[in-house]
Amino acid sequence: GAGVSQSPSNKVTEKGKDVELRCDPISGHTALYWYRQSLGQGLEFLIYFQGNSAPDKSGLPSDRFSAERTGGSVSTLTIQRTQQEDSAVYLCASSSFGGGNQPQHFGDGTRLSIL
Amino acid sequence: AQSVAQPEDQVNVAEGNPLTVKCTYSVSGNPYLFWYVQYPNRGLQFLLKYITGDNLVKGSYGFEAEFNKSQTSFHLKKPSALVSDSALYFCAVRSDQTGANNLFFGTGTRLTVIP
């Protein structure tokens, strides 16, 4: 597709359940980022993938959060045993390469609500 | 350490008047600076960036920003505001140093253009 695609656009689940969020980056982009946006706050960096390099996981808030990127393209962010504080919009972005002066292109996000 | 400050949570301006959204930054090395705009229920859209060279950068939708190294600022400006400019604006910075992968975002400024 032309842009970054995220699914689902909305997810409502019960506390304690696991959720998977999907990101399909722009074709050919080697860098992929996950962010969390909470109400009234800026973007919180979660994880960064660049090509076949080991991901930068320094932003993951707890071991309940994990992400993978298969085949250097699609990425999945998994949250296990969800808590109410996990409620937020999860944004994915990609760029033609990591770091440097390339802008990131964002998807429309997944709005996650934990009941 | 990298950080971005957007000192105003909210900016109101009358349609047709000039607008300014403020941003100051802190970064090791030289900065790469970005402005993004976010409309309701959408991801962030890239507006413009400063890498090097001319301190006045022109971007999408008539926006521009001025890099001021001595004041460590990168304020977003537009000569004549439109109602459709009403949105949430984010400033972001990345260091030019090798290994600096992440963009650091401010907490955002909500711009309201009053008809």
Short mmCIF file of C-alpha atoms in Angstrom, two decimals:
data_model
loop_
_atom_site.label_atom_id
_atom_site.label_comp_id
_atom_site.label_asym_id
_atom_site.label_seq_id
_atom_site.Cartn_x
_atom_site.Cartn_y
_atom_site.Cartn_z
CA GLY A 1 0.00 0.00 0.00
CA ALA A 2 0.91 3.65 -0.17
CA GLY A 3 1.23 4.22 3.55
CA VAL A 4 1.76 2.49 6.87
CA SER A 5 -1.16 0.24 7.69
CA GLN A 6 -2.14 -0.77 11.22
CA SER A 7 -4.76 -3.22 12.40
CA PRO A 8 -7.07 -3.36 14.13
CA SER A 9 -7.96 0.32 14.29
CA ASN A 10 -9.74 -0.24 17.59
CA LYS A 11 -9.43 -3.02 20.16
CA VAL A 12 -11.41 -3.43 23.34
CA THR A 13 -10.45 -6.27 25.65
CA GLU A 14 -10.71 -7.35 29.23
CA LYS A 15 -7.96 -6.93 31.76
CA GLY A 16 -5.67 -9.93 31.80
CA LYS A 17 -6.15 -10.88 28.16
CA ASP A 18 -3.35 -10.87 25.59
CA VAL A 19 -3.53 -8.61 22.53
CA GLU A 20 -1.66 -8.48 19.23
CA LEU A 21 -1.33 -5.32 17.19
CA ARG A 22 -0.15 -5.43 13.60
CA CYS A 23 1.85 -2.98 11.51
CA ASP A 24 2.51 -3.19 7.78
CA PRO A 25 5.17 -0.59 6.88
CA ILE A 26 5.73 1.19 3.61
CA SER A 27 7.27 -1.19 1.11
CA GLY A 28 11.06 -0.93 1.06
CA HIS A 29 11.34 0.85 4.39
CA THR A 30 13.96 -0.87 6.50
CA ALA A 31 13.30 0.95 9.77
CA LEU A 32 10.17 0.36 11.85
CA TYR A 33 9.18 1.99 15.14
CA TRP A 34 6.44 1.43 17.70
CA TYR A 35 5.21 4.27 19.93
CA ARG A 36 2.53 4.62 22.58
CA GLN A 37 0.45 7.76 22.83
CA SER A 38 -1.52 8.29 26.01
CA LEU A 39 -4.16 10.95 26.42
CA GLY A 40 -2.61 14.37 26.87
CA GLN A 41 0.92 13.09 26.46
CA GLY A 42 3.46 12.93 23.71
CA LEU A 43 4.73 9.85 22.02
CA GLU A 44 6.54 7.27 24.11
CA PHE A 45 9.08 5.23 22.18
CA LEU A 46 8.67 1.48 22.61
CA ILE A 47 10.86 -0.42 20.16
CA TYR A 48 12.84 0.05 16.94
CA PHE A 49 13.73 -2.42 14.18
CA GLN A 50 16.38 -1.76 11.53
CA GLY A 51 16.84 -4.38 8.84
CA ASN A 52 18.24 -7.60 10.24
CA SER A 53 19.89 -5.96 13.24
CA ALA A 54 18.88 -6.76 16.80
CA PRO A 55 15.96 -4.51 17.75
CA ASP A 56 16.32 -1.63 20.20
CA LYS A 57 13.92 -2.66 22.95
CA SER A 58 14.93 0.04 25.39
CA GLY A 59 11.49 1.66 25.47
CA LEU A 60 9.40 -1.38 26.32
CA PRO A 61 7.77 -0.60 29.70
CA SER A 62 7.66 -4.14 31.05
CA ASP A 63 8.29 -7.75 30.11
CA ARG A 64 4.60 -8.05 29.23
CA PHE A 65 5.42 -6.15 26.04
CA SER A 66 7.19 -7.77 23.12
CA ALA A 67 7.44 -7.24 19.39
CA GLU A 68 8.74 -9.05 16.38
CA ARG A 69 9.26 -8.25 12.76
CA THR A 70 9.08 -11.15 10.38
CA GLY A 71 10.90 -11.10 7.06
CA GLY A 72 11.93 -7.51 7.58
CA SER A 73 8.41 -6.28 6.84
CA VAL A 74 5.30 -6.78 8.95
CA SER A 75 5.62 -6.27 12.69
CA THR A 76 3.47 -7.45 15.58
CA LEU A 77 3.38 -5.85 19.01
CA THR A 78 2.12 -8.21 21.70
CA ILE A 79 0.93 -7.20 25.14
CA GLN A 80 0.40 -10.06 27.56
CA ARG A 81 -1.86 -9.98 30.62
CA THR A 82 -3.12 -6.52 29.76
CA GLN A 83 -3.63 -3.93 32.48
CA GLN A 84 -5.84 -0.86 32.46
CA GLU A 85 -2.79 1.41 32.25
CA ASP A 86 -2.02 -0.18 28.88
CA SER A 87 -4.99 1.70 27.41
CA ALA A 88 -3.58 4.07 24.80
CA VAL A 89 -3.13 4.58 21.08
CA TYR A 90 -0.30 2.48 19.70
CA LEU A 91 1.36 4.04 16.67
CA CYS A 92 3.68 2.41 14.19
CA ALA A 93 6.04 4.32 11.90
CA SER A 94 8.52 3.41 9.22
CA SER A 95 11.33 5.20 7.43
CA SER A 96 13.57 4.41 4.52
CA PHE A 97 16.42 3.79 6.92
CA GLY A 98 16.98 4.23 10.59
CA GLY A 99 18.42 7.25 12.32
CA GLY A 100 19.68 10.11 10.26
CA ASN A 101 17.53 12.78 8.77
CA GLN A 102 14.75 10.70 7.27
CA PRO A 103 11.24 11.52 8.48
CA GLN A 104 9.10 8.77 9.88
CA HIS A 105 5.80 7.91 8.24
CA PHE A 106 3.05 6.98 10.67
CA GLY A 107 0.05 4.72 10.52
CA ASP A 108 -3.28 5.80 11.98
CA GLY A 109 -2.73 3.74 15.10
CA THR A 110 -4.58 1.15 17.11
CA ARG A 111 -6.75 2.52 19.91
CA LEU A 112 -6.53 -0.03 22.72
CA SER A 113 -9.03 0.03 25.56
CA ILE A 114 -8.66 -2.29 28.54
CA LEU A 115 -11.83 -2.80 30.53
CA ALA B 1 20.36 13.41 26.55
CA GLN B 2 17.73 14.46 24.07
CA SER B 3 14.52 16.26 24.93
CA VAL B 4 11.94 18.59 23.44
CA ALA B 5 9.82 21.21 25.17
CA GLN B 6 6.62 22.64 23.78
CA PRO B 7 5.77 25.24 26.40
CA GLU B 8 2.20 25.85 25.27
CA ASP B 9 -0.41 23.12 25.55
CA GLN B 10 -2.90 25.26 23.64
CA VAL B 11 -2.61 28.07 21.10
CA ASN B 12 -5.61 29.98 19.83
CA VAL B 13 -5.41 32.27 16.82
CA ALA B 14 -7.95 34.04 14.64
CA GLU B 15 -8.30 32.92 11.05
CA GLY B 16 -6.09 34.99 8.79
CA ASN B 17 -3.67 35.95 11.54
CA PRO B 18 -0.12 34.66 11.74
CA LEU B 19 0.50 31.70 14.00
CA THR B 20 3.51 30.49 15.97
CA VAL B 21 3.91 27.19 17.79
CA LYS B 22 6.97 27.13 20.01
CA CYS B 23 9.57 24.41 20.42
CA THR B 24 12.89 24.25 22.22
CA TYR B 25 15.20 21.29 22.30
CA SER B 26 18.19 19.75 24.00
CA VAL B 27 20.47 17.33 22.16
CA SER B 28 23.99 15.94 22.19
CA GLY B 29 25.74 16.82 18.97
CA ASN B 30 23.84 18.60 16.23
CA PRO B 31 20.07 18.36 15.94
CA TYR B 32 17.83 17.00 13.28
CA LEU B 33 14.50 18.71 13.92
CA PHE B 34 11.03 17.79 12.73
CA TRP B 35 7.47 19.05 12.93
CA TYR B 36 4.48 16.74 12.67
CA VAL B 37 0.74 17.40 12.69
CA GLN B 38 -1.94 15.07 14.00
CA TYR B 39 -5.61 15.28 13.11
CA PRO B 40 -8.25 13.47 15.21
CA ASN B 41 -8.04 9.68 15.05
CA ARG B 42 -5.12 9.82 12.63
CA GLY B 43 -1.41 9.20 12.85
CA LEU B 44 1.21 11.91 12.66
CA GLN B 45 1.88 13.59 9.34
CA PHE B 46 5.31 14.98 8.52
CA LEU B 47 5.34 18.76 7.91
CA LEU B 48 8.98 19.77 7.62
CA LYS B 49 12.49 19.14 8.85
CA TYR B 50 15.72 20.96 9.54
CA ILE B 51 18.95 19.12 8.81
CA THR B 52 21.54 21.74 7.99
CA GLY B 53 21.93 24.89 5.95
CA ASP B 54 19.35 27.65 5.74
CA ASN B 55 17.81 28.36 9.11
CA LEU B 56 14.37 28.97 7.60
CA VAL B 57 12.75 25.76 6.46
CA LYS B 58 9.61 25.64 4.34
CA GLY B 59 7.24 22.71 4.48
CA SER B 60 3.78 21.47 3.62
CA TYR B 61 0.56 23.52 3.69
CA GLY B 62 2.38 26.86 3.88
CA PHE B 63 4.12 26.11 7.17
CA GLU B 64 7.69 27.13 7.88
CA ALA B 65 10.02 26.89 10.83
CA GLU B 66 13.05 28.81 11.94
CA PHE B 67 16.05 27.10 13.46
CA ASN B 68 17.85 29.21 16.06
CA LYS B 69 20.97 27.49 17.36
CA SER B 70 21.78 30.01 20.09
CA GLN B 71 18.29 29.76 21.53
CA THR B 72 17.98 26.02 20.78
CA SER B 73 14.59 26.71 19.27
CA PHE B 74 12.67 25.55 16.23
CA HIS B 75 9.37 27.44 16.22
CA LEU B 76 6.68 26.59 13.68
CA LYS B 77 5.08 29.49 11.84
CA LYS B 78 2.50 30.29 9.23
CA PRO B 79 1.74 33.78 7.90
CA SER B 80 -2.04 33.34 7.68
CA ALA B 81 -3.88 30.68 9.66
CA LEU B 82 -6.73 28.62 8.27
CA VAL B 83 -9.51 26.94 10.24
CA SER B 84 -8.33 23.66 8.71
CA ASP B 85 -4.95 24.13 10.45
CA SER B 86 -6.64 23.30 13.76
CA ALA B 87 -4.88 20.16 14.98
CA LEU B 88 -2.27 18.82 17.39
CA TYR B 89 1.32 19.72 16.53
CA PHE B 90 4.42 17.84 17.64
CA CYS B 91 8.04 18.92 17.54
CA ALA B 92 10.70 16.19 17.52
CA VAL B 93 14.49 16.02 17.67
CA ARG B 94 17.14 13.45 16.92
CA SER B 95 20.90 13.76 17.35
CA ASP B 96 23.18 13.53 14.33
CA GLN B 97 25.47 11.24 16.30
CA THR B 98 25.94 7.67 15.14
CA GLY B 99 23.61 5.26 16.86
CA ALA B 100 21.00 7.88 17.69
CA ASN B 101 18.00 6.01 16.38
CA ASN B 102 15.09 7.51 18.22
CA LEU B 103 13.07 10.61 17.67
CA PHE B 104 12.24 12.45 20.89
CA PHE B 105 8.86 14.12 20.78
CA GLY B 106 7.41 17.03 22.69
CA THR B 107 4.06 16.66 24.41
CA GLY B 108 2.26 18.49 21.64
CA THR B 109 0.50 21.82 21.20
CA ARG B 110 -3.15 21.97 20.28
CA LEU B 111 -3.75 24.74 17.75
CA THR B 112 -7.26 26.13 17.40
CA VAL B 113 -7.95 28.58 14.60
CA ILE B 114 -11.06 30.62 15.32
CA PRO B 115 -13.22 31.59 12.34
#
